[in-house]
Amino acid sequence: MEEINMCGIIAYTGKTQAVDMLLAGLFHLEYRGYDSSGIAVLGKNKIELRKKKGKVEELKKSILCHPLPKSTIGIGHTRWATHGVPNEINCHPHQIGNITLVHNGIIENYKTLKNSLEKQGYVFVSDTDSEVAAACLDACYKEERHALKAMAKAYQLLEGSFAFAILFEDHKEAIYAMRKHSPLVIGHGEDENFVASDISAFLQFSKKFITLQHEELAEIKKDNVHVYNLELKEIFKEPEISLLDANSVQKNNYDHFMLKEIHEEPQVVMDTIHSIMPNDVSDLSNAFPNLEKFNNIHIVGCGSAMYAGMVAKYMMEQYVRIRCECYCASEYRYQTPTYDENTLAVFISQSGETADTLAALRKVKEYGVKTYAIVNVIGSALSKEADHVIYTQAGKEVSVATTKAYCSQLCILSLMTIHLALLHNKLSSEDLKEIKEELSLLPDYIEKMIDYPYYETLAQQISTHDNVFFIGRGIDYILSLEGSLKLKEISYIHSEAYPAGELKHGTISLIEDKTPVIALVNEERLYEKTMSNIKEVKARGANVLLFVKDMRNISEDVYDECFLLPSLSKFLQGIVSIVPLQMLAYTCAKQRGCEIDQPRNLAKSVTVE
Ligand code: F6R
């Protein structure tokens, strides 16, 4: 069966116990998948493997009970399966003949290769394409009797995408690596070197790294690294120093990365705003070049990134009166919306690697449409391929559920809308003055939201229930979509967000005694309307948690719990109002004892369709 995976790979050679270094690396790579993991180390006489279904913690426990041999060289893998069950047979490393390897990517021609290798006598035990790649490499090694020559030969035979870290039974002093499309970096330490899908896997040990490119092979020993092209000509690469802070991949004193990342939001928002407007909000043309040319804006993303885009669509249409559509990338890539020379397509992605978003970008580029990317990860595929890139300054986000990156996306999109509003003469000088004042106060407002002392009480109203509804109108409905996604993905409570006026067209039948309904009320012009919808659910027994920015004229009998939101400019309100919904989701998941940073079935970057 075809195995398509996202997966994380790590390899180590150096002075310390490889098992410890590999496990440490795998914990940092779990965001790429965590349904099974494995490591292989070079023992005295042979390579030994350990594989486990489940999270890296399971692998660690297994190694603690039955230690692997002492070794200073090894490879490791954490997997996210879409095809082929996550079991110990399909789990990496895969071993065949002289080769033991870990793989990230898809070998597209693995069926053809498998048939021909079976004829040569190879027997396969797993459903994976990765085991076929190992056999292919072994067959090439039998012919060449030279590790790098075998790799160069296999490179030409393997179609699709791959990043490999490889151990050769015959070459006990080195790790070998090669890549095509899937990411791979090599970290340089003192008498130790690393290979990984992402620098976070070894950041606490070394910040110095090189990026392996397509058609490059590497031989990594504990005290040197050599990179070659496919003709085995050596390529000299100057190491880069990562600007990432090693603390960004540590939980520090927080129980979960999600909580740590929510607490980073005030700083992230400040950094993002400063990066876009070093001086003044009145001129953002450097950050958003040529925006005046476009009168048809498409915003594209997946999940929370799409919900951030929906906020922008709402603001651009409502406050700038410009045509803007927001699309789900997995749909957009197969649709044919109308484009013309005045169309700008804006792609939003934290990782910059989401397969559907990337495919959507590539598609519109074929039509000659101009593209912006709003991306968090520097150097990611989306950032390289868009015509113009705007970086959110969220730093490394570890928790699978996005929080600070979503907030920073809202910041960029709000500033983009403000810039458009200025270009289209839709902002009064009073509006601009208000925005200027509030921009500098945003971190304080967010901090106040985070420090609210009664999230436990609010969460208790929800965390014992199986069904929850969010309701709101206008921007409140769109923020509710994100609040609801946050709740369901980490607490596993079924949750739906509805336009407040739509509930009575069917879904209100699900409201029974004590059903939690979270009502968001920022929209001043729709205030009365939303209030009457809240009364409708209250009359049917709902337990209403009201998030509102104006308590005037609200009688106590319409809600059970109430949270007072600050009142900000309509361009900035969302950035602050989302924070309590994130905190609420976090607290509910904690009360339910969920694995908050790594919810089941998910992965941080979704690099498969
Ligand atoms: C939800 C979440 C996902 C991502 C989505 C897109 O908390 O994190 O919905 O927003 O998978 O990912 P990126 O932004 O990396 O393209």
XYZ file of C-alpha atoms and ligand atoms in Angstrom:
625
model
C 0.000 0.000 0.000
C 1.195 3.481 -0.742
C 2.537 5.304 2.264
C 2.262 9.066 2.182
C 3.875 10.673 5.169
C 4.922 13.990 6.607
C 7.137 12.615 9.366
C 10.259 13.911 11.080
C 13.761 12.544 10.768
C 16.828 12.982 12.943
C 20.337 11.512 12.889
C 23.274 11.988 15.228
C 26.975 11.207 15.263
C 29.245 12.537 17.979
C 30.443 12.187 21.541
C 27.217 11.590 23.493
C 24.862 8.625 23.709
C 23.037 8.631 20.383
C 19.837 7.268 21.951
C 19.507 10.340 24.191
C 20.200 12.767 21.370
C 17.821 11.017 18.983
C 15.007 10.878 21.523
C 15.506 14.564 22.364
C 15.345 15.376 18.651
C 12.271 13.225 18.074
C 10.367 14.978 20.855
C 10.944 18.256 19.021
C 9.874 16.740 15.715
C 6.608 15.303 16.969
C 4.802 18.286 15.467
C 5.408 16.549 12.111
C 3.517 13.457 13.231
C 3.304 11.235 16.259
C 1.583 7.972 15.518
C 4.695 5.792 15.733
C 8.417 6.288 16.098
C 11.670 4.394 15.955
C 15.417 4.644 16.170
C 18.413 2.642 15.001
C 21.895 2.804 16.528
C 25.150 1.311 15.363
C 26.112 -1.184 18.035
C 29.531 -2.861 18.195
C 28.806 -5.418 15.535
C 25.451 -4.561 14.085
C 22.747 -1.966 13.744
C 19.996 -2.345 16.329
C 16.483 -1.025 15.967
C 13.629 -0.186 18.275
C 10.195 0.848 16.992
C 7.018 1.670 18.846
C 3.446 2.520 17.947
C 2.225 5.754 19.540
C 4.112 8.798 20.689
C 7.838 9.161 21.201
C 7.179 8.770 24.921
C 6.241 5.117 24.212
C 9.530 4.589 22.419
C 11.395 6.180 25.292
C 9.645 3.913 27.825
C 10.474 0.849 25.756
C 14.162 1.836 25.595
C 14.238 2.523 29.337
C 12.886 -1.004 29.993
C 15.133 -2.692 27.410
C 18.100 -0.435 26.685
C 19.673 -0.316 23.243
C 23.471 -0.788 23.024
C 25.688 2.147 23.900
C 26.465 4.008 20.692
C 27.343 7.481 19.495
C 25.791 7.189 16.058
C 22.197 6.576 15.004
C 19.051 7.654 13.159
C 15.445 8.249 14.270
C 11.966 8.895 12.869
C 8.512 10.013 13.974
C 5.636 9.212 11.628
C 2.213 10.571 10.643
C 0.392 7.972 8.578
C -2.272 8.685 6.011
C -2.072 5.323 4.233
C -1.033 2.142 5.963
C -1.798 1.668 9.613
C 0.574 3.071 12.185
C 2.149 -0.124 13.449
C 5.654 -1.312 14.254
C 6.134 -2.946 10.867
C 5.351 0.207 8.881
C 7.267 2.346 11.337
C 10.814 3.520 10.434
C 13.786 2.861 10.397
C 13.585 0.307 7.599
C 16.371 -2.172 7.232
C 17.315 -4.227 4.193
C 20.710 -5.728 3.390
C 23.417 -3.200 4.078
C 20.990 -0.318 4.493
C 19.051 1.086 7.428
C 17.212 4.307 6.698
C 14.587 6.801 7.782
C 12.515 8.542 5.132
C 10.292 11.590 4.849
C 8.378 11.913 1.584
C 6.694 9.756 -1.028
C 8.388 7.416 -3.503
C 5.907 7.654 -6.358
C 7.278 4.790 -8.472
C 7.655 2.406 -5.548
C 5.310 -0.223 -7.032
C 7.399 -0.578 -10.211
C 10.600 -0.612 -8.185
C 9.144 -3.158 -5.755
C 8.226 -5.556 -8.614
C 11.695 -5.388 -10.088
C 13.420 -5.710 -6.680
C 11.254 -8.714 -5.788
C 12.508 -10.364 -8.981
C 16.031 -9.780 -7.694
C 15.114 -11.669 -4.512
C 14.196 -8.851 -2.120
C 11.424 -9.696 0.329
C 9.351 -6.897 1.829
C 7.654 -6.972 5.203
C 5.977 -3.563 5.403
C 3.397 -1.709 3.292
C 5.716 1.243 2.878
C 7.446 2.871 -0.045
C 10.344 3.614 2.338
C 11.291 -0.046 2.633
C 11.386 -0.198 -1.181
C 13.735 2.807 -1.176
C 16.001 0.963 1.280
C 16.093 -2.084 -0.995
C 16.747 0.070 -4.059
C 19.690 1.666 -2.285
C 20.965 -1.715 -1.193
C 20.773 -3.018 -4.778
C 22.723 0.037 -5.980
C 25.271 -0.525 -3.212
C 25.739 -4.149 -4.291
C 26.660 -2.858 -7.748
C 28.795 0.114 -6.763
C 30.383 -1.039 -3.460
C 30.665 2.692 -2.669
C 28.148 4.500 -0.433
C 27.995 7.830 -2.274
C 28.006 6.258 -5.732
C 25.160 3.984 -4.647
C 23.211 6.982 -3.370
C 23.758 8.953 -6.595
C 22.528 5.964 -8.570
C 19.470 5.429 -6.345
C 18.699 9.159 -6.568
C 18.094 8.758 -10.302
C 15.892 5.706 -9.798
C 13.642 7.074 -7.042
C 10.777 9.298 -8.222
C 8.752 11.552 -5.933
C 10.009 13.278 -2.835
C 12.418 12.150 -0.184
C 14.719 13.109 2.616
C 16.775 10.193 3.883
C 19.180 9.650 6.743
C 21.016 6.405 6.084
C 23.290 4.010 7.938
C 25.411 1.589 5.909
C 26.359 -1.573 7.793
C 29.765 -1.353 6.051
C 30.480 2.274 7.014
C 30.154 2.404 10.749
C 31.704 5.844 11.170
C 29.258 7.926 9.074
C 25.659 8.893 8.448
C 24.629 9.558 4.878
C 21.857 11.892 3.761
C 20.162 13.013 0.561
C 17.035 14.874 -0.352
C 14.594 15.782 -3.087
C 11.754 18.182 -2.105
C 11.378 17.021 1.514
C 13.299 19.272 3.914
C 16.682 18.348 5.408
C 19.242 20.329 7.395
C 22.618 19.348 8.770
C 23.635 20.763 12.149
C 27.269 21.384 13.073
C 28.281 20.954 16.711
C 31.578 20.528 18.599
C 32.715 16.996 17.798
C 29.154 16.124 16.908
C 26.896 16.613 13.917
C 23.199 16.217 13.225
C 20.799 15.630 10.357
C 17.147 16.587 10.757
C 13.932 17.581 9.018
C 14.010 20.814 10.969
C 16.586 22.687 13.008
C 14.390 22.584 16.137
C 15.459 18.931 16.525
C 19.004 19.956 17.516
C 18.665 23.650 18.355
C 19.481 23.136 22.021
C 22.864 21.662 20.993
C 23.807 23.699 17.940
C 22.585 26.741 16.052
C 25.015 26.270 13.165
C 23.547 24.504 10.166
C 23.559 24.026 6.424
C 20.555 23.223 4.269
C 20.891 20.263 1.970
C 19.430 21.080 -1.462
C 17.922 18.895 -4.188
C 20.432 16.654 -5.913
C 22.871 16.887 -3.042
C 24.331 14.015 -1.051
C 26.072 14.297 2.286
C 28.479 12.221 4.324
C 28.366 13.216 7.976
C 31.003 12.108 10.479
C 31.388 13.308 14.045
C 34.076 15.856 13.116
C 33.364 16.688 9.484
C 30.596 17.027 6.926
C 31.072 16.680 3.168
C 28.404 17.568 0.617
C 28.494 16.384 -3.006
C 26.472 16.787 -6.167
C 25.244 13.758 -8.080
C 28.538 13.614 -10.002
C 30.231 13.322 -6.583
C 31.918 16.692 -6.977
C 32.295 18.246 -3.524
C 30.229 21.375 -2.834
C 31.417 23.834 -0.210
C 28.621 25.279 1.925
C 29.043 28.119 4.386
C 27.131 27.258 7.598
C 24.346 29.617 8.668
C 23.510 30.518 12.244
C 19.876 30.034 13.218
C 18.207 33.074 14.736
C 15.763 30.845 16.576
C 15.988 30.984 20.332
C 16.493 27.543 21.893
C 13.929 28.594 24.532
C 11.319 28.746 21.808
C 11.317 24.944 21.663
C 11.236 24.522 25.479
C 8.104 24.668 27.596
C 9.927 26.570 30.326
C 7.596 26.767 33.315
C 4.378 26.313 31.407
C 2.345 23.105 31.559
C 1.904 23.137 27.796
C 3.372 24.825 24.745
C -0.105 26.083 23.898
C -0.294 28.059 27.135
C 3.259 29.336 26.669
C 2.430 30.421 23.138
C -0.744 32.242 24.190
C 1.362 34.083 26.788
C 3.754 35.096 24.015
C 0.963 36.807 22.070
C 1.506 40.331 23.461
C 5.141 40.236 22.308
C 4.321 38.549 19.005
C 1.670 41.134 18.203
C 4.105 43.942 19.030
C 6.880 42.364 16.914
C 4.556 41.757 13.993
C 3.246 45.306 14.004
C 6.747 46.779 14.240
C 8.015 44.647 11.416
C 5.242 45.933 9.141
C 5.254 49.575 10.229
C 8.655 50.627 11.494
C 7.348 54.206 11.644
C 3.760 55.009 11.044
C 0.539 53.237 10.126
C -0.185 56.001 7.584
C 2.223 54.520 5.066
C 2.433 50.769 4.739
C 3.247 50.687 1.030
C 6.582 48.926 1.605
C 4.883 46.087 3.415
C 2.023 45.852 0.899
C 3.445 46.975 -2.445
C 1.162 47.984 -5.337
C -1.977 47.236 -3.385
C -3.779 50.129 -5.063
C -3.707 48.187 -8.353
C -5.934 45.386 -7.135
C -9.708 45.472 -6.829
C -10.353 41.744 -6.569
C -8.621 40.007 -3.692
C -8.615 36.256 -3.114
C -7.476 35.034 0.283
C -6.544 31.373 0.545
C -5.532 29.107 3.432
C -6.478 26.056 5.475
C -7.982 25.721 8.942
C -7.164 28.627 11.216
C -5.220 30.378 8.449
C -8.408 30.372 6.363
C -10.387 31.698 9.333
C -7.884 34.541 9.655
C -8.481 35.181 5.958
C -12.247 35.282 6.546
C -11.753 38.062 9.089
C -9.864 40.023 6.423
C -12.511 39.356 3.773
C -15.139 40.690 6.130
C -13.142 43.826 6.976
C -12.103 44.543 3.395
C -15.639 44.311 2.065
C -17.336 45.926 5.018
C -14.951 48.796 5.729
C -13.122 49.331 2.411
C -15.866 48.204 0.029
C -13.438 46.211 -2.080
C -14.218 42.804 -3.581
C -12.598 40.049 -1.572
C -13.242 36.320 -1.416
C -11.762 33.881 1.069
C -11.234 30.300 -0.056
C -10.326 27.018 1.523
C -7.084 26.014 -0.241
C -8.086 22.380 -0.777
C -11.138 23.614 -2.727
C -9.532 26.596 -4.420
C -6.832 24.474 -6.030
C -9.543 22.634 -7.999
C -11.824 25.601 -8.711
C -11.607 28.168 -11.473
C -12.537 31.474 -9.892
C -12.418 34.543 -12.104
C -9.005 36.150 -12.229
C -7.938 39.233 -14.138
C -4.983 41.599 -14.069
C -6.497 43.325 -11.041
C -6.643 40.139 -8.965
C -4.303 39.638 -6.042
C -4.184 36.208 -4.406
C -3.050 36.206 -0.767
C -1.926 32.893 0.722
C -1.829 32.523 4.488
C 0.117 29.791 6.252
C 1.990 29.455 9.510
C 4.229 26.659 8.246
C 4.473 27.844 4.651
C 4.525 24.166 3.684
C 0.822 23.196 3.699
C 0.368 21.082 0.564
C -3.042 22.442 -0.453
C -2.047 26.071 0.057
C 1.149 25.570 -1.940
C -0.730 23.825 -4.756
C -3.257 26.665 -4.835
C -0.448 29.222 -5.114
C 1.205 27.293 -7.941
C -2.109 27.098 -9.757
C -2.858 30.843 -9.733
C 0.711 31.622 -10.732
C 0.069 29.639 -13.914
C -2.735 32.130 -14.643
C -0.332 35.035 -14.127
C -2.092 36.212 -10.959
C 0.048 38.284 -8.577
C 0.578 36.649 -5.205
C 1.338 37.645 -1.632
C 2.217 35.084 1.039
C 1.650 35.713 4.744
C 3.929 33.153 6.320
C 5.571 32.468 9.664
C 8.414 30.123 8.755
C 11.262 31.945 7.069
C 12.493 30.259 3.909
C 9.461 27.948 3.672
C 8.230 26.869 0.232
C 5.356 29.374 0.174
C 7.665 32.247 1.106
C 9.991 31.364 -1.747
C 7.350 30.938 -4.410
C 5.052 33.929 -3.827
C 5.741 37.226 -5.604
C 5.851 39.025 -2.280
C 6.195 37.644 1.225
C 5.120 39.180 4.520
C 6.399 37.405 7.595
C 4.332 37.077 10.721
C 6.711 37.364 13.636
C 5.274 34.585 15.781
C 8.534 32.709 16.255
C 8.509 28.946 16.532
C 5.033 27.581 17.253
C 5.236 24.099 18.734
C 1.699 23.350 19.888
C -0.234 21.750 17.068
C -3.206 24.058 17.620
C -2.189 27.480 16.420
C -2.669 30.483 18.696
C 0.072 33.100 18.466
C 0.554 32.530 14.723
C -3.189 33.063 14.133
C -3.002 36.299 16.173
C -0.055 37.524 14.145
C -1.893 36.689 10.907
C -4.806 38.828 12.128
C -2.343 41.677 12.814
C -0.949 41.590 9.284
C -4.420 41.343 7.749
C -5.725 44.210 9.881
C -2.800 46.403 8.808
C -3.355 45.397 5.202
C -7.027 46.388 5.486
C -6.076 49.681 7.126
C -3.642 50.369 4.269
C -6.349 49.565 1.710
C -8.799 51.788 3.556
C -6.305 54.644 3.383
C -5.680 54.041 -0.320
C -9.439 54.096 -0.949
C -10.080 57.131 1.255
C -12.227 55.117 3.621
C -10.565 56.220 6.863
C -11.354 59.452 8.632
C -8.596 61.250 10.534
C -10.430 60.328 13.770
C -10.390 56.639 12.782
C -6.687 56.861 12.044
C -5.952 58.592 15.322
C -7.877 55.932 17.218
C -6.027 53.125 15.377
C -2.627 54.700 16.091
C -3.359 54.908 19.793
C -4.751 51.409 20.032
C -1.980 49.704 18.083
C 0.486 50.498 20.828
C -1.989 49.322 23.484
C -2.801 45.958 21.879
C -0.206 43.992 23.916
C -1.677 45.360 27.170
C -5.210 44.455 26.152
C -4.118 40.937 25.206
C -2.268 40.527 28.476
C -5.421 41.487 30.372
C -7.379 38.865 28.443
C -4.817 36.192 29.316
C -4.714 37.174 32.984
C -8.486 36.917 33.508
C -8.744 34.814 36.691
C -11.952 32.849 36.068
C -11.296 30.687 32.994
C -11.603 27.617 35.222
C -15.160 28.615 36.155
C -16.100 29.319 32.556
C -14.574 26.062 31.342
C -16.479 24.046 33.965
C -19.692 25.079 32.172
C -18.432 23.342 29.038
C -15.949 20.609 29.785
C -18.473 17.985 30.895
C -20.622 18.400 27.772
C -20.447 16.615 24.412
C -21.882 19.411 22.278
C -21.198 23.115 22.296
C -22.330 25.939 20.053
C -20.714 29.254 19.305
C -22.909 31.999 17.925
C -22.237 35.484 16.645
C -22.980 37.853 13.781
C -20.599 39.496 11.338
C -17.041 39.426 12.623
C -18.238 37.606 15.746
C -19.407 34.659 13.670
C -15.997 34.482 11.958
C -14.079 34.669 15.248
C -16.443 32.005 16.582
C -15.346 29.653 13.805
C -11.794 29.882 15.104
C -12.876 29.656 18.760
C -14.914 26.564 17.940
C -12.078 24.915 15.972
C -9.703 25.533 18.866
C -12.121 23.936 21.325
C -12.909 20.850 19.265
C -9.391 20.040 18.123
C -7.831 20.018 21.573
C -10.711 19.053 23.906
C -12.526 16.638 21.525
C -15.836 18.282 22.426
C -18.068 18.502 19.384
C -18.490 22.165 18.658
C -20.110 24.189 15.907
C -20.030 27.879 15.155
C -23.180 29.402 13.701
C -24.244 32.815 12.494
C -26.510 33.779 15.380
C -29.502 34.381 13.089
C -29.109 31.044 11.315
C -29.513 28.725 14.272
C -33.304 28.768 14.115
C -33.229 27.361 10.581
C -32.516 23.888 11.889
C -29.737 23.626 14.388
C -31.669 25.127 17.271
C -33.341 21.693 17.573
C -30.101 20.522 19.189
C -30.339 23.016 22.022
C -31.557 21.321 25.166
C -31.441 22.000 28.855
C -27.898 23.172 29.776
C -26.414 22.937 26.246
C -23.481 25.383 26.370
C -23.808 28.274 23.909
C -20.895 30.680 23.689
C -22.150 33.980 22.346
C -19.725 36.581 21.045
C -20.967 40.143 20.771
C -18.547 42.730 19.451
C -20.577 43.950 16.469
C -22.200 47.140 17.697
C -24.549 47.624 14.750
C -25.908 44.082 15.181
C -25.999 44.160 18.937
C -29.771 44.064 19.405
C -30.183 41.373 16.750
C -27.637 39.099 18.395
C -29.187 39.704 21.787
C -32.542 38.457 20.535
C -30.847 35.316 19.155
C -29.259 34.767 22.545
C -32.684 35.034 24.140
C -33.977 32.405 21.689
C -31.429 29.829 22.850
C -31.757 30.847 26.474
C -35.515 30.257 26.252
C -34.751 26.692 25.123
C -32.609 25.943 28.125
C -29.120 26.846 26.843
C -26.375 27.678 29.272
C -25.131 30.956 27.802
C -21.558 32.150 28.176
C -21.609 35.707 26.951
C -18.464 37.444 25.635
C -19.474 41.023 25.152
C -17.825 44.416 24.928
C -20.731 46.502 26.138
C -22.793 45.478 29.159
C -25.283 48.297 28.791
C -28.897 47.164 28.583
C -28.061 43.532 29.186
C -30.295 41.945 31.741
C -28.831 39.182 33.861
C -31.404 36.636 32.749
C -29.913 36.330 29.220
C -26.630 34.802 30.318
C -25.192 32.386 32.866
C -21.594 33.605 32.761
C -20.319 36.820 31.311
C -16.899 37.971 30.084
C -16.338 41.657 29.401
C -14.254 42.368 26.299
C -12.453 45.685 25.798
C -13.779 48.014 23.136
C -11.367 48.707 20.271
C -11.416 49.993 16.722
C -13.309 47.666 14.367
C -9.997 46.978 12.574
C -8.328 45.642 15.721
C -11.115 44.156 17.827
C -10.651 40.596 16.543
C -6.985 40.404 17.579
C -7.986 40.851 21.213
C -11.393 39.147 21.246
C -10.002 35.811 20.064
C -7.669 35.492 23.057
C -10.294 34.524 25.688
C -11.663 31.898 23.295
C -8.183 30.383 23.008
C -7.798 30.425 26.787
C -11.240 28.880 27.209
C -10.421 26.040 24.788
C -7.119 25.448 26.563
C -8.730 25.347 30.003
C -11.504 22.985 28.870
C -8.986 20.595 27.322
C -6.935 20.706 30.506
C -9.973 19.955 32.662
C -10.699 16.967 30.416
C -7.110 15.718 30.730
C -6.425 15.925 26.978
C -3.023 15.864 25.318
C -3.223 19.516 24.497
C -0.058 20.081 22.459
C -0.537 16.978 20.357
C -4.218 16.264 19.763
C -4.970 12.872 18.278
C -4.764 12.392 14.500
C -3.227 15.793 13.820
C 0.167 17.165 12.826
C 1.589 20.654 12.812
C 2.495 20.954 9.152
C 0.188 19.205 6.759
C 2.416 18.517 3.787
C 0.076 15.977 2.196
C -3.066 16.672 0.194
C -5.665 24.734 13.883
C -4.500 24.674 13.015
C -4.712 24.295 11.595
C -3.769 25.105 10.685
C -3.872 24.590 9.250
C -3.011 25.381 8.286
O -5.293 25.081 15.184
O -3.404 24.898 13.439
O -6.030 24.459 11.214
O -4.122 26.452 10.767
O -3.478 23.245 9.200
O -1.667 25.299 8.614
P -0.639 26.368 8.081
O -0.981 27.667 8.696
O 0.708 25.867 8.508
O -0.790 26.396 6.590
